[in-house]
Amino acid sequence: MKSQTRTLLLLALLGVIVTPGYASKDEDLTLSADELKLKAQGAMRVGADDAIVPDASAEHPLVISRPEVQPLCKPTSPFAPSQEIEVMSGYEGLVLAQVEKPRKIVVDPADHLLVTSSQGLLSIRLDKCGNADVKQLIGQLDDGPVGYGVALYNGQLYVASSQSVWRFPYVDGQHTPLENGEQVLSNINTQESFDIAIDPFGHLFTPRPAGEDPLAERHAIIKRFNVHTVPSDSYDFETDGEIFAYGTNVHGAMGFDAQGRLWGIDAPYEPFQRSDLGGEISPHGLAQEMNLYEFPYKNYGFPYCFTEYNLQPYTSQSKGKGAQWGHPSFMNNSVDLDSFCQQDDNNRRPAIPLAPKTSAAALHFYMGQFCSVGDEKTLGTSVGMPCNWTDTPLVAYRGEAGQADGHRVVHLPFDDLGHKPRLDKQEEVVFQPKTPCNGEGCITPVGVTADSYGRLLIASEETNEIFIIQRVYNVNAARIMTDKIDAAASDNGEGADDEEVSGASVDDEEEDDEVSGAAVDNEEDDEEVNGASLDEEEEEEGVSDAAMEDDDEEVVEADSLDEDEEEESGNKKSNARNNKSRAGYRMSRFDN
């Protein structure tokens, strides 16, 4: 902690920061009064509907912990799952609805679920307890059955068939059949189901998977169309629009991150032979790909290049996870295809190599709505997903018939500072069957999204189920975590990082009593929150005093400060921070 204090001091002198968790004064000048107020609370607005969510970059992100706004009651007649499920510790899951072959799920601003299925497009209306009312909005499109893709944009609902895209006028929460549809895109010419995605500017992204000819380059593309200028006779996929990405055999649901960047999943190759790499390259050595389509007009290598997951069992030439190699079907003496594939100008390597033999089917970036903090003992401050998952992806693995691999939903860890995938960390399993499934009728997640409460919704196609996953809520969670930090700080000062994180300085029996007392009088909680006050001037003065060292040499010499003076200064900062944490129950630790 002392080294962190010195780092903050140095950064302050360099003008990089002014106060931890807050913008500089120059930056604040560009913010509106509403934005400044939200920033002070550790919150921000995101999305087209300006939803208020915790600001993960703030020192103390906003924690939503009011029991009266939590969806805490359970369905009156819950469905029994087709097989026993397992979710993360501190979370719970149940079957929300049973529909025939559900696929992709989207949630409208009224928290209604829109689901593509073999029954057409369905609307699922939920009450606060999760009781579901299912209605059919579209049974059949004019050119065939409803496909996989569905998207909402600007009061219109876009729905894919097997070869085209249609749109219908739509009102948030609509629970009656859709009418007056028009075709906006035709002649997609693929044998595979496909997704559609629309960015905030009205660009419709439509992939064309390779289908029956997996090595047909012209089929592995993503095209972009402007939905504001649709011709009267619709766009033609072959002749209209622009090719946004080449060489990408997209399967399943695509998604946007908080920066509006498009992500998608590429299917892996079937096994093939490369004698110089040990013979047959098994699917275990081949990665699926999660691609970031950050820049237009780039090539992602299909079908000429493949991505290594782990070739070590087959060859000593293995270059490790994510390495690029040439596909043997295109290798000849005229070009070194391996070298070609390893050059970024020719082939954009995937952002995340995904585990083989899992059949990744959908991705979704969680945007932090109604997020929670807590640990296994405190439980959660809300029913939502963890706050430190904000703007990071969840992936649904469909799995393969007759094999235990896949059949789960996972969270992929990202680096907070650079917002880059952490390939050195393991996936976090959110949801899976309790017992591995090797036969027919396995859970097959093909759609994943989150509602406004931050709860996950998962579509399992083969078992005809829609699951909901949420955190177990405890009204006292924020107070318990605040008390942990207070106790650790008062006992050990700022040097007690390990005790703060593990909660080792908190008596387990007392903590259990507090958790079990989750039904504490809310009025008393409100008095404690409202009665907590923070002298902002003293806190700013404490930070400013730390940043007033004008000479770089004095910063370097900080290591030799008198130990008593340094400890006294650290205690002042610790007290100010602890008061601030208690005042709003806004936590920077325990954000998992």
Coordinates of C-alpha atoms in Angstrom, one line a residue:
M1 CA 0.0 0.0 0.0
K2 CA 2.9 2.4 0.7
S3 CA 4.3 1.8 -2.8
Q4 CA 0.8 2.5 -4.2
T5 CA 0.7 5.8 -2.2
R6 CA 4.0 6.8 -3.6
T7 CA 2.8 5.9 -7.1
L8 CA -0.3 8.1 -6.7
L9 CA 1.9 10.9 -5.4
L10 CA 4.2 10.7 -8.4
L11 CA 1.3 10.5 -10.8
A12 CA -0.3 13.5 -9.2
L13 CA 2.9 15.6 -9.6
L14 CA 3.1 14.6 -13.2
G15 CA -0.4 15.8 -13.8
V16 CA -1.7 12.3 -14.7
I17 CA -4.3 12.3 -11.9
V18 CA -5.7 14.7 -9.4
T19 CA -7.9 12.7 -7.1
P20 CA -8.2 8.9 -7.3
G21 CA -11.6 7.9 -8.8
Y22 CA -12.4 11.4 -10.1
A23 CA -11.7 13.2 -13.3
S24 CA -9.3 16.2 -13.5
K25 CA -10.8 19.7 -13.3
D26 CA -10.1 20.1 -17.1
E27 CA -12.0 16.9 -17.8
D28 CA -14.8 17.9 -15.4
L29 CA -15.4 21.1 -17.4
T30 CA -16.7 19.0 -20.3
L31 CA -19.3 17.2 -18.2
S32 CA -22.9 18.3 -17.6
A33 CA -24.3 18.8 -14.1
D34 CA -26.0 15.5 -14.3
E35 CA -22.8 13.7 -15.3
L36 CA -20.8 15.3 -12.5
K37 CA -23.4 14.3 -10.0
L38 CA -23.4 10.7 -11.2
K39 CA -19.6 10.6 -11.3
A40 CA -19.5 11.7 -7.7
Q41 CA -21.8 8.8 -6.9
G42 CA -19.6 6.3 -8.8
A43 CA -22.1 5.9 -11.6
M44 CA -22.5 6.7 -15.3
R45 CA -25.0 6.5 -18.1
V46 CA -24.7 4.0 -20.9
G47 CA -26.6 2.7 -23.9
A48 CA -29.4 4.2 -26.0
D49 CA -31.7 4.3 -23.0
D50 CA -29.2 6.2 -20.8
A51 CA -29.3 3.4 -18.2
I52 CA -27.5 4.3 -14.9
V53 CA -24.8 1.7 -14.1
P54 CA -21.8 1.6 -11.8
D55 CA -18.7 3.3 -13.2
A56 CA -16.0 0.6 -13.0
S57 CA -13.2 3.2 -13.3
A58 CA -14.3 5.1 -10.2
E59 CA -12.5 4.5 -6.9
H60 CA -15.8 3.5 -5.3
P61 CA -18.3 2.3 -7.9
L62 CA -22.0 2.8 -7.1
V63 CA -23.6 -0.2 -5.3
I64 CA -27.3 -0.7 -5.8
S65 CA -28.4 -2.5 -2.7
R66 CA -32.0 -1.4 -1.9
P67 CA -34.2 -4.5 -1.2
E68 CA -37.4 -2.8 -2.4
V69 CA -36.0 -2.7 -6.0
Q70 CA -34.7 -6.2 -6.1
P71 CA -36.7 -9.0 -7.8
L72 CA -36.5 -11.3 -4.8
C73 CA -39.6 -13.4 -5.0
K74 CA -39.7 -16.7 -7.0
P75 CA -42.1 -18.1 -9.6
T76 CA -45.2 -19.6 -8.1
S77 CA -44.9 -22.8 -10.2
P78 CA -41.3 -23.2 -11.2
F79 CA -40.3 -25.7 -13.9
A80 CA -38.2 -28.7 -13.0
P81 CA -34.9 -28.6 -15.1
S82 CA -34.3 -31.4 -17.5
Q83 CA -31.2 -32.3 -15.6
E84 CA -29.6 -31.0 -12.4
I85 CA -27.6 -27.8 -13.0
E86 CA -24.6 -26.2 -11.3
V87 CA -24.0 -22.5 -11.0
M88 CA -21.2 -20.3 -9.5
S89 CA -21.0 -20.3 -5.7
G90 CA -23.3 -17.6 -4.3
Y91 CA -25.6 -17.7 -7.3
E92 CA -28.8 -19.6 -8.1
G93 CA -30.5 -20.8 -11.2
L94 CA -33.9 -22.0 -12.3
V95 CA -35.9 -22.7 -15.5
L96 CA -37.8 -19.6 -16.4
A97 CA -39.8 -21.0 -19.3
Q98 CA -40.1 -24.0 -21.6
V99 CA -40.4 -23.3 -25.4
E100 CA -39.6 -25.5 -28.4
K101 CA -36.0 -25.2 -29.6
P102 CA -35.2 -21.7 -28.3
R103 CA -32.2 -20.0 -30.0
K104 CA -31.2 -16.3 -29.6
I105 CA -32.6 -14.1 -26.8
V106 CA -32.7 -10.3 -26.7
V107 CA -34.3 -8.2 -24.0
D108 CA -36.2 -5.0 -24.8
P109 CA -36.2 -1.9 -22.6
A110 CA -39.4 -3.1 -20.9
D111 CA -37.6 -6.3 -19.8
H112 CA -39.6 -8.5 -22.2
L113 CA -37.7 -11.4 -23.7
L114 CA -37.8 -11.9 -27.5
V115 CA -36.8 -15.4 -28.4
T116 CA -36.3 -17.0 -31.9
S117 CA -37.3 -20.6 -31.8
S118 CA -38.8 -23.4 -34.0
Q119 CA -42.2 -22.0 -33.0
G120 CA -41.3 -18.6 -34.6
L121 CA -40.5 -15.4 -32.7
L122 CA -41.8 -15.5 -29.1
S123 CA -42.4 -12.8 -26.5
I124 CA -41.9 -13.8 -22.9
R125 CA -43.5 -11.4 -20.4
L126 CA -42.2 -11.7 -16.8
D127 CA -43.6 -10.3 -13.6
K128 CA -41.2 -9.4 -10.8
C129 CA -41.3 -12.9 -9.4
G130 CA -40.3 -14.4 -12.8
N131 CA -43.6 -15.9 -13.7
A132 CA -43.6 -16.1 -17.5
D133 CA -46.3 -15.6 -20.0
V134 CA -45.3 -16.7 -23.5
K135 CA -46.9 -15.4 -26.7
Q136 CA -46.1 -15.9 -30.4
L137 CA -45.3 -12.7 -32.2
I138 CA -44.4 -14.2 -35.6
G139 CA -45.2 -17.8 -36.7
Q140 CA -43.7 -17.7 -40.2
L141 CA -42.1 -15.1 -42.4
D142 CA -43.2 -14.6 -46.0
D143 CA -40.1 -16.5 -47.3
G144 CA -39.9 -19.2 -44.7
P145 CA -39.4 -20.0 -41.0
V146 CA -37.9 -17.7 -38.5
G147 CA -34.1 -18.2 -38.3
Y148 CA -31.6 -17.5 -35.6
G149 CA -31.0 -13.7 -35.7
V150 CA -33.1 -11.0 -34.1
A151 CA -32.2 -7.4 -33.2
L152 CA -33.9 -4.2 -31.9
Y153 CA -33.3 -0.8 -33.3
N154 CA -35.1 2.6 -33.2
G155 CA -38.7 1.2 -32.7
Q156 CA -38.2 -1.6 -35.2
L157 CA -37.7 -5.3 -34.7
Y158 CA -35.4 -7.1 -37.2
V159 CA -35.8 -10.8 -37.7
A160 CA -33.9 -13.2 -39.9
S161 CA -35.3 -16.0 -42.0
S162 CA -33.0 -18.6 -43.7
Q163 CA -32.1 -16.3 -46.6
S164 CA -33.3 -12.7 -45.7
V165 CA -33.9 -10.1 -43.0
W166 CA -37.3 -8.5 -42.2
R167 CA -38.3 -5.7 -39.9
F168 CA -41.6 -4.9 -38.1
P169 CA -42.8 -1.9 -36.1
Y170 CA -42.4 -2.7 -32.4
V171 CA -43.3 -1.1 -29.1
D172 CA -41.3 -2.0 -26.0
G173 CA -43.1 -4.7 -24.1
Q174 CA -45.4 -5.6 -27.1
H175 CA -47.1 -8.9 -26.4
T176 CA -49.3 -9.1 -29.5
P177 CA -48.5 -10.4 -33.0
L178 CA -46.3 -8.2 -35.2
E179 CA -47.8 -6.8 -38.4
N180 CA -46.8 -4.8 -41.5
G181 CA -43.4 -6.3 -41.9
E182 CA -41.1 -5.4 -44.8
Q183 CA -38.1 -7.2 -46.2
V184 CA -34.8 -5.2 -45.8
L185 CA -32.2 -7.7 -47.0
S186 CA -32.5 -10.7 -49.4
N187 CA -30.4 -13.3 -51.3
I188 CA -28.0 -14.1 -48.5
N189 CA -27.4 -17.4 -50.1
T190 CA -26.3 -19.6 -47.3
Q191 CA -27.3 -23.0 -45.9
E192 CA -26.4 -22.1 -42.3
S193 CA -28.3 -20.1 -39.8
F194 CA -26.9 -16.6 -39.2
D195 CA -27.2 -13.8 -36.7
I196 CA -27.8 -10.0 -37.3
A197 CA -26.5 -7.1 -35.2
I198 CA -27.2 -3.4 -35.4
D199 CA -24.9 -0.8 -34.0
P200 CA -26.0 2.6 -32.5
F201 CA -25.6 4.3 -35.9
G202 CA -28.0 2.0 -37.7
H203 CA -25.5 -0.3 -39.4
L204 CA -26.8 -3.8 -39.9
F205 CA -24.1 -6.4 -39.8
T206 CA -24.9 -9.7 -41.5
P207 CA -22.5 -12.6 -41.8
R208 CA -22.6 -15.3 -44.4
P209 CA -21.2 -18.6 -43.0
A210 CA -19.3 -20.9 -45.4
G211 CA -22.1 -23.6 -45.2
E212 CA -21.7 -26.8 -47.2
D213 CA -18.5 -25.6 -48.8
P214 CA -16.3 -24.9 -45.8
L215 CA -13.4 -23.7 -47.9
A216 CA -15.4 -21.3 -50.0
E217 CA -13.8 -17.9 -49.3
R218 CA -16.5 -15.8 -50.8
H219 CA -19.0 -17.1 -48.3
A220 CA -17.0 -16.3 -45.2
I221 CA -17.7 -12.6 -44.9
I222 CA -19.6 -10.0 -42.9
K223 CA -21.5 -7.3 -44.8
R224 CA -22.7 -3.9 -43.5
F225 CA -25.9 -2.1 -44.6
N226 CA -27.5 1.2 -43.6
V227 CA -31.0 0.6 -42.3
H228 CA -31.9 4.2 -42.7
T229 CA -31.7 4.0 -46.5
V230 CA -33.3 0.7 -47.4
P231 CA -34.4 0.5 -51.1
S232 CA -38.0 -0.1 -51.7
D233 CA -37.3 -3.6 -53.0
S234 CA -34.8 -4.3 -50.2
Y235 CA -31.0 -4.7 -50.3
D236 CA -29.5 -7.6 -52.2
F237 CA -26.7 -9.3 -50.2
E238 CA -24.8 -10.2 -53.4
T239 CA -24.7 -6.7 -54.9
D240 CA -25.4 -4.2 -52.2
G241 CA -23.8 -3.1 -49.0
E242 CA -20.1 -3.2 -48.2
I243 CA -17.9 -6.1 -47.1
F244 CA -16.9 -5.2 -43.6
A245 CA -14.8 -8.3 -42.8
Y246 CA -13.2 -11.0 -45.0
G247 CA -12.2 -14.5 -44.2
T248 CA -14.4 -15.0 -41.1
N249 CA -16.7 -18.0 -40.9
V250 CA -19.1 -16.6 -38.2
H251 CA -21.4 -18.9 -36.4
G252 CA -23.9 -18.0 -33.6
A253 CA -24.6 -14.7 -31.9
M254 CA -22.4 -11.7 -32.4
G255 CA -22.2 -8.8 -29.9
F256 CA -21.0 -5.3 -29.3
D257 CA -18.8 -4.1 -26.4
A258 CA -19.2 -0.7 -24.6
Q259 CA -17.1 1.0 -27.4
G260 CA -19.6 -0.2 -30.0
R261 CA -17.0 -2.7 -31.5
L262 CA -18.4 -5.9 -33.1
W263 CA -17.3 -9.3 -31.9
G264 CA -18.1 -12.7 -33.3
I265 CA -17.2 -16.4 -33.1
D266 CA -15.6 -18.4 -35.9
A267 CA -16.2 -22.1 -36.2
P268 CA -13.1 -24.5 -36.2
Y269 CA -12.0 -26.7 -39.0
E270 CA -12.6 -30.4 -39.2
P271 CA -9.5 -32.6 -38.5
F272 CA -6.9 -32.5 -41.4
Q273 CA -3.4 -33.9 -42.1
R274 CA -0.1 -31.9 -41.9
S275 CA 2.8 -34.4 -41.9
D276 CA 5.3 -31.7 -40.8
L277 CA 3.2 -31.0 -37.7
G278 CA 2.8 -34.6 -36.6
G279 CA 0.2 -36.0 -39.0
E280 CA -3.5 -35.5 -38.2
I281 CA -4.3 -32.2 -36.5
S282 CA -7.0 -33.3 -34.1
P283 CA -9.7 -30.9 -33.1
H284 CA -8.0 -30.8 -29.7
G285 CA -5.2 -28.9 -31.3
L286 CA -7.4 -26.5 -33.2
A287 CA -8.9 -23.4 -31.5
Q288 CA -12.3 -21.8 -32.2
E289 CA -11.9 -18.1 -32.6
M290 CA -13.5 -15.1 -30.9
N291 CA -12.7 -12.2 -33.3
L292 CA -12.8 -8.5 -32.7
Y293 CA -13.8 -6.7 -35.9
E294 CA -12.4 -3.3 -34.7
F295 CA -11.4 -2.0 -38.2
P296 CA -13.3 -2.5 -41.5
Y297 CA -12.0 -4.3 -44.5
K298 CA -9.6 -6.6 -42.7
N299 CA -9.0 -10.3 -43.4
Y300 CA -9.3 -12.9 -40.7
G301 CA -7.6 -15.8 -42.5
F302 CA -10.4 -18.2 -43.3
P303 CA -10.0 -20.6 -45.1
Y304 CA -6.2 -20.3 -45.6
C305 CA -5.1 -20.0 -42.0
F306 CA -6.0 -21.9 -38.8
T307 CA -5.4 -21.0 -35.1
E308 CA -3.5 -23.3 -32.7
Y309 CA -4.9 -24.1 -29.4
N310 CA -2.4 -26.7 -28.3
L311 CA -0.2 -28.6 -30.8
Q312 CA 2.3 -29.7 -28.2
P313 CA 1.0 -33.4 -28.2
Y314 CA 1.6 -33.5 -31.9
T315 CA 4.8 -31.6 -32.7
S316 CA 7.7 -29.8 -31.2
Q317 CA 7.1 -27.0 -33.5
S318 CA 4.1 -25.8 -31.5
K319 CA 4.1 -22.0 -31.0
G320 CA 1.4 -21.9 -28.3
K321 CA -2.2 -20.8 -28.0
G322 CA -3.2 -18.4 -30.7
A323 CA -0.4 -19.1 -33.1
Q324 CA -1.3 -19.0 -36.8
W325 CA -0.6 -21.7 -39.4
G326 CA -1.4 -22.4 -43.0
H327 CA -4.1 -24.8 -43.9
P328 CA -2.6 -27.8 -46.0
S329 CA -5.4 -27.5 -48.6
F330 CA -3.7 -24.3 -49.9
M331 CA 0.0 -25.0 -49.3
N332 CA 2.3 -25.2 -52.3
N333 CA 5.8 -24.3 -53.4
S334 CA 4.9 -20.8 -54.6
V335 CA 4.3 -19.3 -51.2
D336 CA 5.2 -19.9 -47.6
L337 CA 1.7 -20.0 -46.2
D338 CA 2.8 -20.3 -42.6
S339 CA 4.7 -17.0 -42.9
F340 CA 1.8 -15.5 -44.8
C341 CA -0.6 -16.4 -42.0
Q342 CA 1.6 -15.0 -39.3
Q343 CA 1.6 -11.5 -40.8
D344 CA -1.1 -9.3 -39.4
D345 CA -1.6 -7.4 -42.7
N346 CA -2.7 -10.7 -44.3
N347 CA -4.5 -12.4 -41.4
R348 CA -5.8 -10.8 -38.2
R349 CA -5.3 -13.3 -35.4
P350 CA -8.2 -13.9 -33.1
A351 CA -8.6 -11.8 -30.0
I352 CA -9.4 -14.9 -28.0
P353 CA -8.6 -18.5 -29.0
L354 CA -11.5 -20.6 -27.6
A355 CA -11.3 -24.1 -26.3
P356 CA -11.8 -26.8 -29.0
K357 CA -14.6 -29.3 -29.2
T358 CA -17.0 -27.0 -27.2
S359 CA -19.0 -25.5 -30.2
A360 CA -19.1 -21.9 -29.0
A361 CA -22.6 -20.7 -30.1
A362 CA -23.1 -17.1 -28.7
L363 CA -21.4 -14.3 -26.9
H364 CA -22.7 -11.3 -24.9
F365 CA -20.9 -8.4 -23.3
Y366 CA -22.4 -7.7 -19.9
M367 CA -22.7 -3.9 -19.4
G368 CA -22.8 -3.7 -15.6
Q369 CA -26.6 -3.1 -15.2
F370 CA -27.7 -3.6 -11.6
C371 CA -24.3 -5.2 -10.9
S372 CA -23.3 -6.6 -7.5
V373 CA -20.3 -6.9 -5.2
G374 CA -19.7 -9.4 -2.5
D375 CA -18.1 -12.7 -1.7
E376 CA -19.2 -16.2 -0.8
K377 CA -19.9 -15.2 2.8
T378 CA -21.4 -11.7 2.4
L379 CA -23.4 -12.8 -0.7
G380 CA -24.4 -10.0 -3.1
T381 CA -25.5 -6.4 -2.9
S382 CA -27.9 -7.1 -5.8
V383 CA -29.1 -10.0 -7.9
G384 CA -26.9 -8.9 -10.8
M385 CA -23.6 -10.2 -12.1
P386 CA -20.3 -9.0 -10.6
C387 CA -19.4 -5.3 -11.1
N388 CA -15.9 -6.2 -12.3
W389 CA -17.5 -8.1 -15.2
T390 CA -18.7 -4.8 -16.7
D391 CA -17.9 -4.7 -20.5
T392 CA -16.5 -8.3 -20.5
P393 CA -17.9 -11.2 -22.5
L394 CA -19.9 -14.3 -21.6
V395 CA -19.8 -17.2 -24.0
A396 CA -22.3 -20.0 -24.5
Y397 CA -20.8 -23.3 -25.4
R398 CA -23.4 -25.5 -27.1
G399 CA -21.3 -28.7 -26.9
E400 CA -21.2 -31.6 -29.3
A401 CA -23.6 -34.5 -29.3
G402 CA -22.3 -37.5 -27.4
Q403 CA -19.4 -35.6 -25.9
A404 CA -19.1 -34.0 -22.4
D405 CA -17.1 -31.0 -23.6
G406 CA -19.0 -27.7 -23.8
H407 CA -22.6 -27.6 -22.6
R408 CA -21.9 -24.6 -20.4
V409 CA -21.8 -20.8 -20.1
V410 CA -18.5 -19.1 -19.1
H411 CA -17.1 -15.6 -18.3
L412 CA -13.9 -14.6 -20.0
P413 CA -11.5 -12.5 -17.8
F414 CA -10.3 -9.2 -19.2
D415 CA -7.6 -6.7 -18.1
D416 CA -9.3 -3.7 -16.5
L417 CA -6.7 -1.2 -17.6
G418 CA -6.2 -2.1 -21.3
H419 CA -9.6 -3.9 -21.7
K420 CA -7.7 -6.8 -23.3
P421 CA -8.4 -10.5 -22.8
R422 CA -6.4 -12.3 -20.1
L423 CA -5.3 -15.5 -21.9
D424 CA -3.3 -16.5 -18.8
K425 CA -6.5 -16.8 -16.7
Q426 CA -9.0 -19.6 -16.8
E427 CA -12.6 -19.2 -17.9
E428 CA -15.0 -18.8 -15.1
V429 CA -17.8 -21.4 -15.4
V430 CA -21.2 -19.7 -14.7
F431 CA -23.6 -22.4 -15.6
Q432 CA -23.3 -26.1 -16.6
P433 CA -25.0 -29.5 -16.0
K434 CA -24.0 -30.9 -12.6
T435 CA -23.2 -34.3 -14.2
P436 CA -21.3 -34.3 -17.5
C437 CA -23.6 -35.3 -20.4
N438 CA -22.4 -37.7 -23.0
G439 CA -25.7 -38.8 -24.6
E440 CA -28.8 -37.3 -26.1
G441 CA -30.9 -34.5 -24.6
C442 CA -27.9 -32.6 -23.1
I443 CA -28.2 -28.9 -22.1
T444 CA -27.1 -27.0 -25.2
P445 CA -26.7 -23.2 -24.5
V446 CA -27.1 -21.4 -27.8
G447 CA -28.2 -17.9 -26.6
V448 CA -27.1 -15.7 -23.7
T449 CA -28.0 -12.2 -22.6
A450 CA -28.8 -10.2 -19.4
D451 CA -31.9 -8.3 -18.3
S452 CA -32.0 -4.9 -16.6
Y453 CA -31.5 -6.5 -13.2
G454 CA -28.2 -8.0 -14.4
R455 CA -29.5 -11.5 -14.4
L456 CA -28.3 -13.9 -17.0
L457 CA -30.8 -15.5 -19.4
I458 CA -29.7 -18.7 -21.2
A459 CA -31.4 -20.6 -24.1
S460 CA -30.9 -24.4 -24.2
E461 CA -32.0 -25.6 -27.6
E462 CA -32.1 -29.3 -27.2
T463 CA -33.8 -29.3 -23.8
N464 CA -36.3 -26.6 -24.8
E465 CA -35.5 -24.5 -21.7
I466 CA -34.7 -20.9 -20.9
F467 CA -32.7 -20.6 -17.7
I468 CA -32.2 -17.5 -15.4
I469 CA -29.1 -17.1 -13.3
Q470 CA -28.9 -14.5 -10.5
R471 CA -26.8 -13.7 -7.4
V472 CA -28.1 -14.5 -4.0
Y473 CA -29.0 -11.2 -2.4
N474 CA -28.2 -10.1 1.2
V475 CA -29.5 -6.7 2.4
N476 CA -26.6 -6.4 4.8
A477 CA -23.8 -7.3 2.2
A478 CA -22.6 -3.7 1.7
R479 CA -22.5 -3.0 5.4
I480 CA -20.6 -6.2 6.2
M481 CA -18.0 -5.4 3.6
T482 CA -17.6 -1.8 4.8
D483 CA -17.2 -3.1 8.3
K484 CA -14.5 -5.5 7.1
I485 CA -12.5 -2.7 5.6
D486 CA -13.0 -0.5 8.7
A487 CA -11.9 -3.3 11.1
A488 CA -8.8 -4.2 9.0
A489 CA -7.8 -0.6 8.6
S490 CA -8.2 0.2 12.3
D491 CA -6.3 -2.9 13.4
N492 CA -3.5 -2.9 10.8
G493 CA -3.5 0.4 9.0
E494 CA -2.9 0.6 5.2
G495 CA -0.5 -2.3 5.2
A496 CA -3.3 -4.9 5.7
D497 CA -4.2 -5.6 2.1
D498 CA -4.3 -9.3 2.5
E499 CA -6.5 -9.1 5.5
E500 CA -8.9 -6.7 3.8
V501 CA -9.3 -9.0 0.8
S502 CA -9.6 -12.3 2.6
G503 CA -11.6 -10.9 5.5
A504 CA -9.3 -12.7 7.9
S505 CA -9.6 -10.0 10.5
V506 CA -13.4 -10.4 10.8
D507 CA -14.8 -12.9 13.3
D508 CA -16.5 -15.6 11.2
E509 CA -19.2 -16.2 13.8
E510 CA -20.2 -12.6 13.9
E511 CA -20.2 -12.4 10.2
D512 CA -22.5 -15.4 9.9
D513 CA -24.9 -13.8 12.3
E514 CA -25.0 -10.7 10.2
V515 CA -25.6 -12.6 7.0
S516 CA -28.4 -14.6 8.6
G517 CA -29.9 -11.4 9.8
A518 CA -30.5 -10.3 6.2
A519 CA -34.1 -9.2 7.1
V520 CA -32.8 -6.2 9.2
D521 CA -35.1 -3.3 9.7
N522 CA -34.6 -1.2 6.5
E523 CA -35.3 2.1 8.4
E524 CA -32.3 1.4 10.6
D525 CA -30.2 0.8 7.6
D526 CA -31.3 4.0 6.0
E527 CA -30.5 5.9 9.2
E528 CA -27.0 4.5 9.1
V529 CA -26.5 5.4 5.5
N530 CA -28.0 8.8 5.8
G531 CA -26.2 9.5 9.1
A532 CA -22.8 8.8 7.6
S533 CA -21.0 12.0 6.5
L534 CA -17.8 12.8 4.7
D535 CA -16.0 16.0 5.1
E536 CA -15.1 16.4 1.4
E537 CA -12.8 19.4 2.0
E538 CA -10.7 17.4 4.5
E539 CA -10.4 14.5 2.0
E540 CA -9.4 16.7 -0.9
E541 CA -7.0 18.5 1.4
G542 CA -5.4 15.2 2.3
V543 CA -5.0 14.2 -1.3
S544 CA -3.8 17.7 -2.3
D545 CA -1.2 17.7 0.5
A546 CA 0.1 14.5 -0.9
A547 CA 0.3 16.0 -4.4
M548 CA 2.0 19.3 -3.4
E549 CA 5.5 18.0 -3.6
D550 CA 7.0 20.2 -6.3
D551 CA 10.4 18.6 -6.6
D552 CA 10.9 15.2 -8.2
E553 CA 13.8 14.6 -5.8
E554 CA 11.4 14.9 -2.9
V555 CA 9.3 12.2 -4.4
V556 CA 12.2 9.9 -4.7
E557 CA 13.3 10.7 -1.2
A558 CA 9.8 9.7 0.1
D559 CA 11.2 6.2 0.8
S560 CA 13.4 7.6 3.5
L561 CA 10.6 9.6 5.3
D562 CA 10.5 9.3 9.1
E563 CA 8.4 6.1 9.7
D564 CA 6.2 7.8 12.3
E565 CA 5.3 10.7 10.0
E566 CA 4.6 8.3 7.1
E567 CA 2.4 6.1 9.3
E568 CA 0.4 9.1 10.6
S569 CA -0.1 10.4 7.0
G570 CA -1.3 6.9 5.9
N571 CA -3.7 6.7 8.8
K572 CA -5.3 10.0 7.9
K573 CA -5.8 8.9 4.3
S574 CA -7.2 5.5 5.5
N575 CA -9.7 7.2 7.8
A576 CA -10.9 9.5 5.0
R577 CA -11.3 6.6 2.6
N578 CA -13.1 4.5 5.1
N579 CA -15.5 7.3 5.9
K580 CA -16.2 7.7 2.3
S581 CA -16.8 3.9 1.8
R582 CA -19.3 3.9 4.7
A583 CA -21.1 7.0 3.5
G584 CA -22.3 5.4 0.3
Y585 CA -21.4 1.7 0.6
R586 CA -19.4 2.2 -2.5
M587 CA -16.7 -0.4 -2.7
S588 CA -13.5 -0.8 -4.7
R589 CA -12.7 -4.2 -3.2
F590 CA -14.8 -7.4 -3.1
D591 CA -16.0 -6.6 -6.6
N592 CA -16.5 -10.1 -7.7

